[in-house]
Short mmCIF file of C-alpha atoms in Angstrom, two decimals:
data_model
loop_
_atom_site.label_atom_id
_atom_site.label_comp_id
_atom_site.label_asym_id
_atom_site.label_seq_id
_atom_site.Cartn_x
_atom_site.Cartn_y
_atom_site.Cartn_z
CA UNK I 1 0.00 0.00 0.00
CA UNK I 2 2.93 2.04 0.89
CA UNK I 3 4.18 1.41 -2.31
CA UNK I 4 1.30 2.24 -4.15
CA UNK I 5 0.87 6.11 -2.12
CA UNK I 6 4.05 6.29 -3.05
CA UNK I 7 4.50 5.54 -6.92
CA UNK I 8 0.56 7.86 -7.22
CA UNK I 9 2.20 10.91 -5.51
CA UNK I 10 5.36 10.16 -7.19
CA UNK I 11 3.40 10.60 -10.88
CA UNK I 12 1.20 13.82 -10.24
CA UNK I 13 4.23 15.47 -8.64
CA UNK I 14 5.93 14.49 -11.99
CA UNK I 15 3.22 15.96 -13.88
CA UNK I 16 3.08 19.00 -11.82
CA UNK I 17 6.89 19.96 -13.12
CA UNK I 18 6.89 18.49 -16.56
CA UNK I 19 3.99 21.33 -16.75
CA UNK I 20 5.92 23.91 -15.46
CA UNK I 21 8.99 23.27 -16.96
CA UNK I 22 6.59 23.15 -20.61
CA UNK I 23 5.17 26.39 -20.00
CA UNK I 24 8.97 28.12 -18.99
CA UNK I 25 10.25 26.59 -22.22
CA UNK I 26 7.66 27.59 -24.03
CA UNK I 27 7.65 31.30 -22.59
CA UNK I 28 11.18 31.72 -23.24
CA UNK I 29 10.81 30.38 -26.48
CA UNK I 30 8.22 32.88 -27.53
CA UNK I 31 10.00 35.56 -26.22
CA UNK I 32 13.57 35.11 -27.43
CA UNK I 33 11.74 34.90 -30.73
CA UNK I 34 9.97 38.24 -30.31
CA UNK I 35 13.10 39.48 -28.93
CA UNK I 36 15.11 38.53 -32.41
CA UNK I 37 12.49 40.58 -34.33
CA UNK I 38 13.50 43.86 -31.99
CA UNK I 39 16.56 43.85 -32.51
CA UNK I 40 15.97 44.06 -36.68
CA UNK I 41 13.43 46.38 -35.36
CA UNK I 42 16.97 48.63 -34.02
CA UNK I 43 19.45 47.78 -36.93
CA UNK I 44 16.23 49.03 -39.33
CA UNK I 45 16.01 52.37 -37.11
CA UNK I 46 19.96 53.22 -37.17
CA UNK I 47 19.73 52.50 -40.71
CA UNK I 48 17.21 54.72 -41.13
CA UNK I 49 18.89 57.49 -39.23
CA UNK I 50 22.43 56.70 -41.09
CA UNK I 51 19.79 57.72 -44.59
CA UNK I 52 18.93 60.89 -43.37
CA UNK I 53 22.59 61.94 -42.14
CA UNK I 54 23.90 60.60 -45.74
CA UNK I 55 21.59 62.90 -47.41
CA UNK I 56 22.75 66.11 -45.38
CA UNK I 57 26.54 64.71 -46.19
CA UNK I 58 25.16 64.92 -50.04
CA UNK I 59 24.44 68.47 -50.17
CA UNK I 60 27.20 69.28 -48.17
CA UNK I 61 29.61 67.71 -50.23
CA UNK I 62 28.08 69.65 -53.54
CA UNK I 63 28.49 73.11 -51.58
CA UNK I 64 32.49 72.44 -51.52
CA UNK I 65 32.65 71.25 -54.75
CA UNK I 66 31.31 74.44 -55.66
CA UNK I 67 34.24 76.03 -53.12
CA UNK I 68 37.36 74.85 -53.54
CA UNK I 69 40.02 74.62 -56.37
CA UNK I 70 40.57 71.15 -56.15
CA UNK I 71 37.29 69.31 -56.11
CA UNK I 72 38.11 66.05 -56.90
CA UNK I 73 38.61 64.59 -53.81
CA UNK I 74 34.73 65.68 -52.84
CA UNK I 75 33.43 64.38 -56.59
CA UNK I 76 34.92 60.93 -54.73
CA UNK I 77 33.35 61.18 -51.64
CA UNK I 78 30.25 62.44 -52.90
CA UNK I 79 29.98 59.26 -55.22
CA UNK I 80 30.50 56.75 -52.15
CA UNK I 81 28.13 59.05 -50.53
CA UNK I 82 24.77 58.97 -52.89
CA UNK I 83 26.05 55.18 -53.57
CA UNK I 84 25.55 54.16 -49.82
CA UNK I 85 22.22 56.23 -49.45
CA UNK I 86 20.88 54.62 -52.22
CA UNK I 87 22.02 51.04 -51.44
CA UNK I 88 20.15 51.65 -47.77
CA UNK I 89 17.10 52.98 -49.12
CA UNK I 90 16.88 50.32 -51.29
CA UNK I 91 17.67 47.69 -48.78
CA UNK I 92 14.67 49.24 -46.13
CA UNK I 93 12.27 49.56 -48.91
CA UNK I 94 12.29 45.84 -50.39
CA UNK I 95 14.81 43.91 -47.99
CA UNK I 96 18.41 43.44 -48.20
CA UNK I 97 20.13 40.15 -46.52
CA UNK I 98 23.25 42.00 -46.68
CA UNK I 99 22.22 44.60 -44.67
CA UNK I 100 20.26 42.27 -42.67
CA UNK I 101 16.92 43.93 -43.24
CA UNK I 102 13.03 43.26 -43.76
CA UNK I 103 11.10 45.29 -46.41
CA UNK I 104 8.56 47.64 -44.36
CA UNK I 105 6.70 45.92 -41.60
CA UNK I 106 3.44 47.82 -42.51
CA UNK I 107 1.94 49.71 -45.64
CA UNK I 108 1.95 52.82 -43.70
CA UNK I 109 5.75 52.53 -43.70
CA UNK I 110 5.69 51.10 -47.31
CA UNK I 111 3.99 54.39 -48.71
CA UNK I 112 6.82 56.71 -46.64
CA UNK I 113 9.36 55.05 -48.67
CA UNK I 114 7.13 55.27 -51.83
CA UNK I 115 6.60 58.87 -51.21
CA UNK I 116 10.62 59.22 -50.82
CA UNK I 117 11.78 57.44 -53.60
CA UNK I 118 10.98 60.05 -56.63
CA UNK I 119 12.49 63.06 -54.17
CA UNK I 120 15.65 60.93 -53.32
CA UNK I 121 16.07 59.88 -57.32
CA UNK I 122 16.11 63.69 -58.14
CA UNK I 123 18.88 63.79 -55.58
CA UNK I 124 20.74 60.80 -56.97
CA UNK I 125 20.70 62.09 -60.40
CA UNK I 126 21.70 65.39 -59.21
CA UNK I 127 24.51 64.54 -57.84
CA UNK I 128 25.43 61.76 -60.36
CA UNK I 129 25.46 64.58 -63.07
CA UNK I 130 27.09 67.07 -60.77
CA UNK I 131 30.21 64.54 -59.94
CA UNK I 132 30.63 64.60 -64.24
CA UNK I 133 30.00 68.09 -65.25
CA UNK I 134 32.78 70.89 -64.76
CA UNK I 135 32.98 73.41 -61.78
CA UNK I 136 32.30 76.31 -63.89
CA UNK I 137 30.23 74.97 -66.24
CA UNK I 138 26.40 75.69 -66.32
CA UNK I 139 25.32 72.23 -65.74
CA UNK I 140 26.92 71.80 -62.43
CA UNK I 141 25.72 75.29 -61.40
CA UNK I 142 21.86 74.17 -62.33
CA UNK I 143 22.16 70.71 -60.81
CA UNK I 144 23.77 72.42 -57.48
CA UNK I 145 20.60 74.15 -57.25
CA UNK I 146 18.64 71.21 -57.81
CA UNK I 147 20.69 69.72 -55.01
CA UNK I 148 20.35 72.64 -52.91
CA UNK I 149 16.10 73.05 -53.72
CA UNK I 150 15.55 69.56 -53.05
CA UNK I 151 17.41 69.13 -49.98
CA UNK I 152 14.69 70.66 -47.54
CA UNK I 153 12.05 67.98 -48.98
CA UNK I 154 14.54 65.09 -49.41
CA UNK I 155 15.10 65.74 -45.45
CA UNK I 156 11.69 65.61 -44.56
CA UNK I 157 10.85 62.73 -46.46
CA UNK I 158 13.69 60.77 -45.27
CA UNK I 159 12.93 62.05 -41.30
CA UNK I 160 9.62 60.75 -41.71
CA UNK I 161 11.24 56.85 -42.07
CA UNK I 162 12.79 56.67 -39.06
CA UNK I 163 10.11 58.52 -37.04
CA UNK I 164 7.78 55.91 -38.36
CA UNK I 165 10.06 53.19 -37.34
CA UNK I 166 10.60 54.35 -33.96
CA UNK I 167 6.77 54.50 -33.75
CA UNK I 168 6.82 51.02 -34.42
CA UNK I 169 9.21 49.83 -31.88
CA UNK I 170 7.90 51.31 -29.09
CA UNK I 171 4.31 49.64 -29.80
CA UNK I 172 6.38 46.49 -30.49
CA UNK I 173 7.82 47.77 -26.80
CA UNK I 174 4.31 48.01 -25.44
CA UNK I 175 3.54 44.72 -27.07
CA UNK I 176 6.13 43.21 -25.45
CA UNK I 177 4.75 44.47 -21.88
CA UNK I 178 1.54 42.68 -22.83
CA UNK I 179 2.92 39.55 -24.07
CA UNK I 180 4.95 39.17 -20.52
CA UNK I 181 1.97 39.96 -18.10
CA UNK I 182 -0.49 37.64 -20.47
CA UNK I 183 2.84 34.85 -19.42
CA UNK I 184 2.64 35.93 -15.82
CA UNK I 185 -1.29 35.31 -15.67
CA UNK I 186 -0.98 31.93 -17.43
CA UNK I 187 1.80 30.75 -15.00
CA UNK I 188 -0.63 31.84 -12.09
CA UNK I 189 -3.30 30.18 -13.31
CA UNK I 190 -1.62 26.71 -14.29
CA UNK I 191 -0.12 27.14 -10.80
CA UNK I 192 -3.35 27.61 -9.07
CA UNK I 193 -4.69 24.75 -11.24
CA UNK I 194 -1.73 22.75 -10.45
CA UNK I 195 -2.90 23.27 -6.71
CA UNK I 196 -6.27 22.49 -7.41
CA UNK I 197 -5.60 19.32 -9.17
CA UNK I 198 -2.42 17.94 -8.23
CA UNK I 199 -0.69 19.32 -5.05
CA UNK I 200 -4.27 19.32 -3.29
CA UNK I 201 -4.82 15.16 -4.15
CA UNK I 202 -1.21 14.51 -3.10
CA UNK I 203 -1.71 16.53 0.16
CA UNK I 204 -4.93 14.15 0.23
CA UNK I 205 -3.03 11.39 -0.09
CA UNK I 206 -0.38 11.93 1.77
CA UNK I 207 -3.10 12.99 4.89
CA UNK I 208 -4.53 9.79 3.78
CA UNK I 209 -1.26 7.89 4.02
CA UNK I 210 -0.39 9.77 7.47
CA UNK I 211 -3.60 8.80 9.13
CA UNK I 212 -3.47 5.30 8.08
CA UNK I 213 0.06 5.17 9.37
CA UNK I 214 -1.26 6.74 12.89
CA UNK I 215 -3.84 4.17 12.93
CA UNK I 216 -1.35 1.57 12.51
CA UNK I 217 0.70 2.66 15.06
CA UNK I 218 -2.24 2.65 17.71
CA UNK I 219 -3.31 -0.15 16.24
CA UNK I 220 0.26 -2.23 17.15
CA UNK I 221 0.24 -0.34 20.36
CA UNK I 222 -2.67 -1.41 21.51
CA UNK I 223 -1.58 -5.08 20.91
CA UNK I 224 1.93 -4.39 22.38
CA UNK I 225 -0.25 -3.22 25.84
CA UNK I 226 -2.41 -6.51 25.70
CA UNK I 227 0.67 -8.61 25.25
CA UNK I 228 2.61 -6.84 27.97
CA UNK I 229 -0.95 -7.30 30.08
CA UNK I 230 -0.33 -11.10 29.25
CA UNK I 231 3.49 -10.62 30.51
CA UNK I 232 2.76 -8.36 33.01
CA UNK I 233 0.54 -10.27 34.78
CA UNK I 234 2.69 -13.72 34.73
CA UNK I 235 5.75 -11.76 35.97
CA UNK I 236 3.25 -10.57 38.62
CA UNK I 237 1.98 -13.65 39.72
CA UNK I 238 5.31 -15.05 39.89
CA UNK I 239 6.61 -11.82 42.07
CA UNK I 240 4.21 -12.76 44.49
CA UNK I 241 4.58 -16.66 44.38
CA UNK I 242 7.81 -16.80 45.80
CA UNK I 243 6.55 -15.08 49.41
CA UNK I 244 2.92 -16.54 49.09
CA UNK I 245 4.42 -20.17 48.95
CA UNK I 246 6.79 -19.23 52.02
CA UNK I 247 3.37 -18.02 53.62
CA UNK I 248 1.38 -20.63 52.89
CA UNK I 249 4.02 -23.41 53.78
CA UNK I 250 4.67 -21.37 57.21
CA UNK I 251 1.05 -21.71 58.25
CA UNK I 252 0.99 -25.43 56.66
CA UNK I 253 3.72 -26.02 58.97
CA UNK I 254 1.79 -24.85 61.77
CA UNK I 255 -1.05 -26.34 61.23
CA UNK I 256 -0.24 -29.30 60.75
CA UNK I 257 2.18 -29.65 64.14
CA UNK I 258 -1.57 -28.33 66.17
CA UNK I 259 -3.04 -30.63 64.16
CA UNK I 260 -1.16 -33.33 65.33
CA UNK I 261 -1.21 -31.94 68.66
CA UNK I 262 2.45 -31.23 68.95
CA UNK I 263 3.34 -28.23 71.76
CA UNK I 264 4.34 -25.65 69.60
CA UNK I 265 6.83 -23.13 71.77
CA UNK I 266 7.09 -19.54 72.39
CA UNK I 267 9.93 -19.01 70.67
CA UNK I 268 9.24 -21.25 67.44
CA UNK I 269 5.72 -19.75 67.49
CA UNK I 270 7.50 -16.14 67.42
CA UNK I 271 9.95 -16.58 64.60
CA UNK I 272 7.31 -18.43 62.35
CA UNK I 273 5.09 -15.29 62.53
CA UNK I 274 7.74 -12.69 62.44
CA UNK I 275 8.57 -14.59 58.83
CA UNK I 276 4.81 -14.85 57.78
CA UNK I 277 5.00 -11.31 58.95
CA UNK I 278 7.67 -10.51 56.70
CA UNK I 279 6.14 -12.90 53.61
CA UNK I 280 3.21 -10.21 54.05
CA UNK I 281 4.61 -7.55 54.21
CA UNK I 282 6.99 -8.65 50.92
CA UNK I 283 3.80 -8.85 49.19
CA UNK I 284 1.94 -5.59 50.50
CA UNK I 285 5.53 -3.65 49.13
CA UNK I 286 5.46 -5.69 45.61
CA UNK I 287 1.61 -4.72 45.92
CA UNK I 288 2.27 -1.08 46.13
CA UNK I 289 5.16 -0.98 43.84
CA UNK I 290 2.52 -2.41 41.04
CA UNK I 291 0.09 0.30 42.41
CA UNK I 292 2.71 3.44 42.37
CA UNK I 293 3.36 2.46 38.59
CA UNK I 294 -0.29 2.63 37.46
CA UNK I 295 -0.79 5.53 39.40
CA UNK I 296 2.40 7.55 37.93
CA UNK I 297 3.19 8.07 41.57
CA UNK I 298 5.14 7.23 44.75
CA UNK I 299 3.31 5.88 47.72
CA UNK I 300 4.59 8.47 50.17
CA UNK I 301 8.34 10.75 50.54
CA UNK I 302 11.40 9.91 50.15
CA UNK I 303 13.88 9.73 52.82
CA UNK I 304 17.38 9.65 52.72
CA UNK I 305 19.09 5.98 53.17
CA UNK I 306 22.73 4.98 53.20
CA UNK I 307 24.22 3.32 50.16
CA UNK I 308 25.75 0.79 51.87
CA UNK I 309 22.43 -0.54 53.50
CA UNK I 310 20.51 -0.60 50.81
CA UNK I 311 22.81 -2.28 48.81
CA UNK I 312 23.78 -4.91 51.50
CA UNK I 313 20.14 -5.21 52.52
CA UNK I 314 19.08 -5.93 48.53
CA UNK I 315 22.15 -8.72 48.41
CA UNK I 316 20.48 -10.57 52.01
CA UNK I 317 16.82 -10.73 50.14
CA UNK I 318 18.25 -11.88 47.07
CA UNK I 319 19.94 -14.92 49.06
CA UNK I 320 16.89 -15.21 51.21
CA UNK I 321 14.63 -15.79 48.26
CA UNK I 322 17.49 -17.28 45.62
CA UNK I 323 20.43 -18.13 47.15
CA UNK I 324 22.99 -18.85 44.56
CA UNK I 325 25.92 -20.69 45.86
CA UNK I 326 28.34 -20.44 43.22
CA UNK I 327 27.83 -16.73 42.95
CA UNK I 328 30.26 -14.37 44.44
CA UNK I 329 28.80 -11.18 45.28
CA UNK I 330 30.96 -8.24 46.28
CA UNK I 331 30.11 -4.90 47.60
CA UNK I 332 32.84 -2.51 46.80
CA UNK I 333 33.90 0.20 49.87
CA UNK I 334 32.48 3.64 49.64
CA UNK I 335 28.53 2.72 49.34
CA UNK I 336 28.63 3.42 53.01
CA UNK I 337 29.81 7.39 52.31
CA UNK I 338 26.72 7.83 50.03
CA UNK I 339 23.45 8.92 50.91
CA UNK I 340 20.36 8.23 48.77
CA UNK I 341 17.18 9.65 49.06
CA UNK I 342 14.35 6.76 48.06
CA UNK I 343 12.26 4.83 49.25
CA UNK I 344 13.82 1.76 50.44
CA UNK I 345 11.99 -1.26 50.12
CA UNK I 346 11.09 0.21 46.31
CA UNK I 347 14.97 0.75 45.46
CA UNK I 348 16.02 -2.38 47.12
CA UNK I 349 13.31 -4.05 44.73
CA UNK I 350 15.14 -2.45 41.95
CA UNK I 351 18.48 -4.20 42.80
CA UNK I 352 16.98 -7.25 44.20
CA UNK I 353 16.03 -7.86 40.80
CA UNK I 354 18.65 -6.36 39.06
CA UNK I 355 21.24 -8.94 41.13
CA UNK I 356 18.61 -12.02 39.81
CA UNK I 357 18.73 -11.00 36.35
CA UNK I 358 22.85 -10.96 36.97
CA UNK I 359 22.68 -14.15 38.51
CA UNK I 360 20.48 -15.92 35.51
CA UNK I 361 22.71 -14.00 32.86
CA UNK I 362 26.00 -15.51 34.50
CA UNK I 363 24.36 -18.90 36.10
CA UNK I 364 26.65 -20.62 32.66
CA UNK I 365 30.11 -19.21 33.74
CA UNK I 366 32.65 -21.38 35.68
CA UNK I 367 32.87 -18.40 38.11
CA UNK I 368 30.10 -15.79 38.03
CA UNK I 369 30.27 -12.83 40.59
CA UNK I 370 28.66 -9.51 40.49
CA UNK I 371 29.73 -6.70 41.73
CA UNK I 372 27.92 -3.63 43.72
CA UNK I 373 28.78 -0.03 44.21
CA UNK I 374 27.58 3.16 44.83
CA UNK I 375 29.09 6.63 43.82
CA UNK I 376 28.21 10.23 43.68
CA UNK I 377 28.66 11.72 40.42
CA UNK I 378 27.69 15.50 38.66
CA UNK I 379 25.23 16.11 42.12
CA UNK I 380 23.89 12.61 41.49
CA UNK I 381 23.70 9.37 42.77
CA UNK I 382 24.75 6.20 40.78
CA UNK I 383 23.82 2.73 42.20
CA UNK I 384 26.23 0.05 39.92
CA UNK I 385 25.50 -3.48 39.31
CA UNK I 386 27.73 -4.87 37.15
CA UNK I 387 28.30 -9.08 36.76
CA UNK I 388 30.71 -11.43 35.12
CA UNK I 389 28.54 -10.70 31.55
CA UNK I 390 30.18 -9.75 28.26
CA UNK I 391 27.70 -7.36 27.37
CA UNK I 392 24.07 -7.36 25.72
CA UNK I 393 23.90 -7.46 21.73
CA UNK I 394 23.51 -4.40 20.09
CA UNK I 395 19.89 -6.07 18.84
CA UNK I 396 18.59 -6.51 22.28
CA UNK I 397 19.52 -3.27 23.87
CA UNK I 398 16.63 -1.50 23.40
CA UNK I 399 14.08 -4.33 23.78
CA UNK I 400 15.18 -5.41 26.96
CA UNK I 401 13.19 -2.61 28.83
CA UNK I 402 10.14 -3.94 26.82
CA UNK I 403 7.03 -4.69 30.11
CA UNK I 404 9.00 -8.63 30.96
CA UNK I 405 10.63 -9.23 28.08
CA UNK I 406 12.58 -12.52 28.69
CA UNK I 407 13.82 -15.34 26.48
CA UNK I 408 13.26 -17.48 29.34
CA UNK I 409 9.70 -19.71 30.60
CA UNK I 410 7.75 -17.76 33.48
CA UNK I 411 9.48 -18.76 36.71
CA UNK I 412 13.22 -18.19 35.22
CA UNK I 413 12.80 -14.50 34.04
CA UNK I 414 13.43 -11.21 35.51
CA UNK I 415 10.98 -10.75 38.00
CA UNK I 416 9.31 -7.64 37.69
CA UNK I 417 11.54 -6.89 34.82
CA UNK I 418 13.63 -3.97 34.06
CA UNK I 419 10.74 -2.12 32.90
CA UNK I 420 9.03 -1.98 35.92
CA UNK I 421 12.29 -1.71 37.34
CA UNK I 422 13.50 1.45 35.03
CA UNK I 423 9.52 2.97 35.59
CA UNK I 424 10.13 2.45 39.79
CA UNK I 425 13.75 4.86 39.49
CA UNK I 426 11.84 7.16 36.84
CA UNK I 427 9.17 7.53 39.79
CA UNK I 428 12.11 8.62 42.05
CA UNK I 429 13.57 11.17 39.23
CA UNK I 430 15.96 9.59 38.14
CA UNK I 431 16.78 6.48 35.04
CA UNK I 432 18.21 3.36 34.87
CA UNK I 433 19.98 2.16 31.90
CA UNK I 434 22.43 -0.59 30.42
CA UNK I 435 26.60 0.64 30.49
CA UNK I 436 29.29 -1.71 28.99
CA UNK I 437 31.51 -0.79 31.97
CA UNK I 438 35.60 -2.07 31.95
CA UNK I 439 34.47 -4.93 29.53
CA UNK I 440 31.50 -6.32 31.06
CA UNK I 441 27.81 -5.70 31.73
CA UNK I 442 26.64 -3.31 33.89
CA UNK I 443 22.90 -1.65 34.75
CA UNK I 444 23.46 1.80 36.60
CA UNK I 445 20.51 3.32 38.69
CA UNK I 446 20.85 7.20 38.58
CA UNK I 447 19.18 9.00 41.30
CA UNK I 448 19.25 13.03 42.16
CA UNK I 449 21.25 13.70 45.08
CA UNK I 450 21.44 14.76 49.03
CA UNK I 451 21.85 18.12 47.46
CA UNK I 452 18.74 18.53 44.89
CA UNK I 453 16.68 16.19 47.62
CA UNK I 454 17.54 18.69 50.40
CA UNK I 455 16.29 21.53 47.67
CA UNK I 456 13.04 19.79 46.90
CA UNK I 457 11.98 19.51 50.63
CA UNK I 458 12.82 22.61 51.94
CA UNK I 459 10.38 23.67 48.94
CA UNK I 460 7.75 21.74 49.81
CA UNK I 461 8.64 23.14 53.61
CA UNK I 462 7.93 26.91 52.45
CA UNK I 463 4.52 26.70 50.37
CA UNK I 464 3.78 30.24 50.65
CA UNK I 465 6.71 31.58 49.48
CA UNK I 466 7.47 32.32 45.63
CA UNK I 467 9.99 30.48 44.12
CA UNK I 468 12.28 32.62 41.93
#
C-alpha cells in the first residue's frame, strides 16, 4: 500500500513539473523569438537614421565642390556618398540580406518610402550629373541648385522613415509588456490549477497515508499493551509466588504440628510469625510498587538511606529468596559514604532484581560474581551493578526494557523486569539504563542527590513563598 501512495504521488508530482517546466520553455521560447524581431526592429532604425545623415553629407559635399580649387577629392566622396544612401534605401524599402533587413513591416511605412523614392532619385541624379559636369560649367551650377532646392524635402521625407520606425518599436515595446503579463497570468493560473488538481490530491493522499500510518501505530500499540498485560501479569503472579508459597508453607507447617497436637513453643511460634510477617509484608511492598506504577506516583516521601544498606540489605533478600551458591557477590567500599534519598523497600526491589537478572545471565560461567557499588557523580547518585557478563547485543539493547521481556519460561525470568524496574527509578527522578563498563555488563541506577533532595523539601517546607 505504501508502495502504491508512493508511486501515485510520485506521478502527479511528476506531472506538476513536466507542466511547469513546458510552460517556462515555451515562454522563453516565444520571447527570445519576439526578442530577435526587436533587434531588426533597431538595426532598421539606425539604418534609417544613417539615410537621413547621408543625405545632409550629399548636399554638403556639392556646396564644396562648388568652393574649392581642387574638387576632386569631394566628386569621390560624394559618389561613395549617394552610392551608400541609395544602397540603404533600397535595402529598407524591399529587404536586403546584406544589410540584414526586412522590407517595411506595414503599408503605412511602405507608402513613406514610396513617397521618398521620386524626391531621393532627383537627388541621386543630381549629384550623379554634378560629380561629371565641370565646376564652372552651367550644368553643375543648375544641378547644385537642384541639389540645394531639393534638400529641404529630401530631409523631410527621409525624417519621416525613421520617425515611423521608432513608432513602431515602441508599440512592439508596449507589445512586449503585454505579451509578458499575459505569461505571468498563465503561469498563475496553471499554478493555481496545479494546486487544485495535483498538489491538493497529493496533500490528500499523503493525509490519507499519514492517518493510516497513525492508525497503525495505535493499532500495534494497543496489541503491544495486551501482550505486555499477558506478561505483566505472569511476571506478577510469579513476584508474588515466591513469598505466598513461604506463607502458605509457614502456616501449613503450623497447622499441621496443632493438628497433630504437637506443643508448639514460644519461641518457634515467634519466629514463624515474624517470617509470615515478613512474607506479608513482601507482598503488600510488591503490591504497592505495582500500584505506584499505574498511578504515575510514589506511595509516600522519600527519605534519605545509606548506600551501603541498601545495597547490603538488597544482596540478604536476594539470598533469602534465591540463594545462589556459586555466585560471588561483592560490595565494593564507599557505598557506606553515600546517601540516597528513596524509598527503600522500592529501590532495594530495583536491585533485588537487578542482582537475579545478573545471577540468571551468569548462572553458565565457571565463576560468576557480580559486583555492587555506589558513587556520587555531577550532584547525582549512581547505584552500579555490574556481573561477570560480556555485554548485551547491540539487537537486544533496546528491547530489553520492553514490560517482561525474557527469552526465558515464566518462573526463570526477571521478575518484575527492568521495565518496571527502570519505571520504579523514573518515579524517584531519576533512570536506569544498560553501560558496557571495563568490559562487562553493567545496569546503573541514577538518582538526584542529598543536594537537589535537600532543595526539593525545603520547597515543599515553604509553600507560601514564591519560588524565583
Amino acid at each position: 500500500m505504501k508502495q502504491r501512495i508512493a508511486r501515485r504521488i510520485s506521478r502527479l508530482y511528476l506531472i506538476a513539473i513536466a507542466l511547469i517546466a513546458l510552460l517556462v520553455l515555451v515562454s522563453q521560447g516565444y520571447l527570445q523569438h519576439y526578442l530577435y524581431h526587436l533587434s531588426f526592429d533597431s538595426r532598421e532604425i539606425n539604418l534609417a537614421g544613417k539615410m537621413r545623415m547621408l543625405s545632409q553629407r550629399t548636399v554638403k559635399l556639392a556646396l564644396l565642390m562648388e568652393r574649392t580649387d581642387d574638387p576632386w577629392i569631394y566628386r569621390e566622396q560624394l559618389t561613395l556618398t549617394t552610392d551608400e544612401l541609395a544602397t540603404i534605401f533600397e535595402g529598407l524599402a524591399i529587404g536586403s540580406e546584406r544589410l540584414e533587413v526586412q522590407p517595411p513591416p506595414t503599408p503605412e511605412a511602405k507608402a513613406l518610402f514610396d513617397a521618398a523614392s521620386p524626391i531621393l532619385q532627383t537627388t541621386l541624379d543630381a549629384a550623379q550629373e554634378l560629380v561629371l559636369a565641370p565646376e564652372d560649367s552651367p550644368i553643375f551650377k543648375q544641378q547644385l541648385q537642384i541639389l540645394v532646392d531639393n534638400d529641404d524635402q529630401l530631409l523631410q521625407a527621409i525624417a519621416r522613415i525613421p520617425a515611423e520606425y521608432d513608432r513602431l518599436a515602441k508599440h512592439d515595446v508596449v507589445r512586449l509588456e503585454w505579451i509578458e503579463l499575459g505569461l505571468l497570468v498563465l503561469t498563475l493560473t496553471i499554478l493555481v490549477l496545479e494546486l487544485q488538481f495535483i498538489f491538493r490530491p497529493i496533500l490528500r493522499i499523503a493525509m490519507e497515508a499519514l492517518t493510516q500510518v497513525q492508525n497503525d501505530a495505535i493499532e500495534a500499540q494497543r496489541l503491544r499493551r495486551l501482550a505486555s498485560m499477558g506478561e505483566m501479569s505472569g511476571g506478577v503472579a510469579h513476584e508474588l509466588n515466591s513469598p505466598l508459597a513461604a506463607l502458605s508453607f509457614a502456616i501449613q507447617r503450623l497447622q499441621r504440628r496443632i493438628s497433630r497436637g504437637r506443643e508448639i513453643s514460644h519461641e518457634d511460634l515467634s519466629e514463624q510469625l515474624d517470617k509470615m510477617a515478613a512474607d506479608a509484608l513482601r507482598m503488600g511492598e510488591i503490591v504497592q510498587s505495582i500500584r505506584a506504577l499505574a498511578a504515575g506516583k510514589l506511595p509516600e516521601a522519600k527519605k534519605p538511606e545509606h548506600g551501603d544498606a541498601l545495597l547490603r540489605h538488597a544482596v540478604n533478600v536476594f539470598h533469602q529468596r534465591y540463594g545462589r551458591q556459586n555466585l560471588r557477590i561483592e560490595i565494593k567500599p564507599g557505598a557506606e559514604q553515600i546517601i540516597v534519598p528513596c524509598i527503600g523497600y522500592q529501590m532495594e526491589q530495583v536491585l533485588t532484581n537487578l542482582l537475579k537478572n545478573a545471577a540468571e545471565a551468569t548462572d553458565h560461567l565457571d565463576q560468576p560474581w557480580v559486583e555492587l557499588s555506589a558513587e556520587q557523580k555531577n550532584g547525582q547518585v549512581r547505584l552500579i551493578v555490574r556481573d561477570a557478563g560480556m555485554g548485551i547485543a547491540e539487537d537486544l539493547v533496546e528491547r530489553i526494557y520492553d514490560p517482561f521481556y525474557t527469552t526465558k519460561s515464566i518462573g526463570s525470568g526477571m521478575g518484575l523486569g527492568l521495565a518496571l524496574c527502570q519505571k520504579l527509578t523514573e518515579l524517584h527522578g531519576g533512570h536506569l539504563q544498560y553501560e558496557f563498563l571495563e568490559g562487562h555488563t553493567a545496569f546503573v541506577v541514577t538518582l538526584p542527590g542529598q543536594a537537589e533532595f535537600d532543595e526539593h523539601r525545603g520547597a515543599e517546607q515553604r509553600p507560601g513563598e514564591v519560588q524565583a
